[in-house]
Tab-separated table of C-alpha atoms in Angstrom:
chain	number	residue	atom	x	y	z
A	1	MET	CA	-20.242	-0.028	-4.542
A	2	HIS	CA	-18.075	1.934	-6.947
A	3	LEU	CA	-14.486	0.693	-6.944
A	4	ARG	CA	-11.958	2.214	-9.336
A	5	SER	CA	-8.530	0.860	-10.114
A	6	ARG	CA	-5.588	2.116	-12.083
A	7	PHE	CA	-2.475	0.130	-12.892
A	8	LEU	CA	0.639	2.304	-12.977
A	9	ALA	CA	2.730	0.268	-15.404
A	10	GLU	CA	5.872	2.413	-15.089
A	11	ASP	CA	6.115	1.490	-11.386
A	12	ASN	CA	4.171	-1.783	-11.480
A	13	LEU	CA	1.822	-0.404	-8.810
A	14	LEU	CA	-1.901	-0.891	-8.430
A	15	LEU	CA	-3.972	2.047	-7.194
A	16	ILE	CA	-7.420	1.107	-5.886
A	17	THR	CA	-9.906	3.845	-5.001
A	18	LEU	CA	-13.165	3.591	-3.084
A	19	ASP	CA	-15.138	6.843	-2.965
A	20	GLU	CA	-18.459	5.771	-1.494
A	21	PRO	CA	-19.262	4.158	1.837
A	22	ILE	CA	-19.909	0.449	2.081
A	23	GLY	CA	-21.725	-1.519	4.750
A	24	THR	CA	-21.008	-4.898	6.238
A	25	GLU	CA	-23.193	-6.564	3.594
A	26	GLN	CA	-20.788	-5.327	0.879
A	27	ARG	CA	-17.557	-6.166	2.712
A	28	ALA	CA	-17.083	-9.642	1.204
A	29	ALA	CA	-17.744	-8.366	-2.330
A	30	LEU	CA	-15.198	-5.564	-1.876
A	31	ALA	CA	-12.558	-7.964	-0.520
A	32	GLN	CA	-13.145	-10.325	-3.439
A	33	SER	CA	-12.902	-7.467	-5.974
A	34	VAL	CA	-9.625	-6.259	-4.476
A	35	ASP	CA	-8.141	-9.754	-4.496
A	36	GLN	CA	-9.181	-10.228	-8.136
A	37	LEU	CA	-7.527	-6.947	-9.133
A	38	VAL	CA	-4.285	-7.862	-7.378
A	39	ASP	CA	-4.329	-11.376	-8.852
A	40	GLU	CA	-4.975	-9.952	-12.314
A	41	HIS	CA	-2.250	-7.282	-12.272
A	42	GLN	CA	0.383	-8.953	-10.051
A	43	PRO	CA	1.670	-5.544	-8.903
A	44	ALA	CA	4.928	-4.915	-7.061
A	45	GLY	CA	2.960	-2.684	-4.669
A	46	LEU	CA	-0.570	-1.651	-3.772
A	47	VAL	CA	-2.078	1.698	-2.745
A	48	PHE	CA	-5.621	1.806	-1.416
A	49	THR	CA	-7.325	5.213	-1.437
A	50	LEU	CA	-10.463	5.886	0.590
A	51	GLY	CA	-12.419	9.004	-0.255
A	52	PRO	CA	-13.719	11.224	2.576
A	53	ALA	CA	-17.076	9.418	2.731
A	54	ALA	CA	-15.734	5.901	2.204
A	55	GLY	CA	-14.039	5.377	5.563
A	56	THR	CA	-16.596	3.056	7.105
A	57	ALA	CA	-15.718	0.289	9.543
A	58	ALA	CA	-16.469	-2.240	6.794
A	59	ALA	CA	-14.045	-0.547	4.371
A	60	VAL	CA	-11.344	-0.391	7.049
A	61	SER	CA	-11.927	-4.073	7.755
A	62	VAL	CA	-11.326	-4.900	4.092
A	63	ILE	CA	-8.154	-2.784	4.031
A	64	LEU	CA	-6.782	-4.548	7.107
A	65	ARG	CA	-7.639	-7.952	5.636
A	66	THR	CA	-6.057	-6.980	2.312
A	67	TYR	CA	-2.904	-5.826	4.068
A	68	ARG	CA	-2.564	-9.041	6.072
A	69	HIS	CA	-3.145	-11.202	3.007
A	70	TRP	CA	-0.930	-9.382	0.505
A	71	ALA	CA	1.839	-8.370	2.933
A	72	ASN	CA	2.302	-12.078	3.675
A	73	ALA	CA	2.579	-12.598	-0.089
A	74	GLY	CA	5.291	-9.895	-0.283
A	75	VAL	CA	3.225	-7.093	-1.825
A	76	PRO	CA	3.933	-3.774	-0.034
A	77	MET	CA	0.884	-1.613	0.615
A	78	ALA	CA	-0.065	1.867	1.817
A	79	VAL	CA	-3.351	3.673	2.368
A	80	ALA	CA	-4.395	7.247	1.598
A	81	THR	CA	-7.434	8.769	3.289
A	82	PRO	CA	-8.169	12.348	4.365
A	83	PRO	CA	-10.223	11.788	7.552
A	84	ALA	CA	-8.000	11.690	10.648
A	85	ALA	CA	-10.400	9.341	12.444
A	86	VAL	CA	-10.062	6.734	9.691
A	87	ARG	CA	-6.267	7.043	9.654
A	88	TYR	CA	-6.249	6.620	13.436
A	89	LEU	CA	-8.473	3.523	13.225
A	90	ILE	CA	-6.202	1.895	10.640
A	91	ARG	CA	-3.017	2.743	12.566
A	92	ALA	CA	-4.505	1.501	15.841
A	93	ASN	CA	-5.308	-1.868	14.279
A	94	GLN	CA	-2.250	-2.240	12.040
A	95	PRO	CA	0.663	0.047	13.019
A	96	ALA	CA	2.930	-1.407	10.302
A	97	LEU	CA	0.606	-0.273	7.495
A	98	PRO	CA	1.657	3.168	6.155
A	99	VAL	CA	-1.320	5.561	6.197
A	100	HIS	CA	-1.225	8.998	4.555
A	101	THR	CA	-3.567	11.901	3.925
A	102	ASP	CA	-3.025	12.021	0.184
A	103	THR	CA	-2.465	9.550	-2.606
A	104	GLU	CA	0.888	10.910	-3.796
A	105	ASP	CA	2.435	10.404	-0.342
A	106	ALA	CA	1.078	6.842	-0.230
A	107	LEU	CA	2.467	6.132	-3.708
A	108	ARG	CA	5.894	7.459	-2.651
A	109	ALA	CA	5.809	5.248	0.445
A	110	VAL	CA	4.999	2.128	-1.577
A	111	ARG	CA	7.643	2.952	-4.185
A	112	ALA	CA	10.205	3.182	-1.373
A	113	LEU	CA	9.035	-0.137	0.085
A	114	VAL	CA	9.268	-1.796	-3.335
A	115	ARG	CA	12.805	-0.437	-3.838
A	116	ARG	CA	13.827	-1.610	-0.376
A	117	GLN	CA	12.351	-5.035	-1.043
A	118	ALA	CA	14.274	-5.246	-4.314
A	119	GLY	CA	17.481	-4.255	-2.548
A	120	ALA	CA	17.838	-0.960	-4.405
A	121	ASP	CA	18.069	1.060	-1.172
A	122	ARG	CA	21.040	-0.862	0.197
A	123	PRO	CA	24.217	1.159	0.535
A	124	GLU	CA	26.880	0.562	-2.064
A	125	PRO	CA	29.831	-1.453	-0.843
A	126	TYR	CA	32.945	0.611	-0.193
A	127	LYS	CA	35.139	0.546	-3.317
A	128	GLY	CA	37.795	3.018	-2.325
A	129	GLU	CA	41.187	2.539	-0.779
A	130	ARG	CA	41.278	1.573	2.865
A	131	ARG	CA	44.138	2.450	5.102
A	132	VAL	CA	44.679	0.813	8.399
A	133	ARG	CA	46.823	2.538	10.949
A	134	LEU	CA	48.865	0.319	13.193
């Protein structure tokens, strides 16, 4: 199993990439590695990227587990994967998890979720003059 990670310090995001397929016997090790990375970096958001060959049922299972665990902890997450069948499988099992075809779109989605969570996307209160007609 070859898992790569990159911490994007400017956004406090963690990008985790899996490029090779895993089987059920590697699922627990992958889940543990992902949890360790998130614990280590304490990111504001998480993007999981699956390469074209990595979209096995075991990998999807780990992504769904990761989403449930870290979403409950308040860490927004998105997934990027090219194969439509893998995106469909993820969406069918977890409709709330944003799934995209490319990594940049997934990063944008997580950045937006982090801003929303921080309250940065709330509209500014009206500061102008108000007139009431009677």
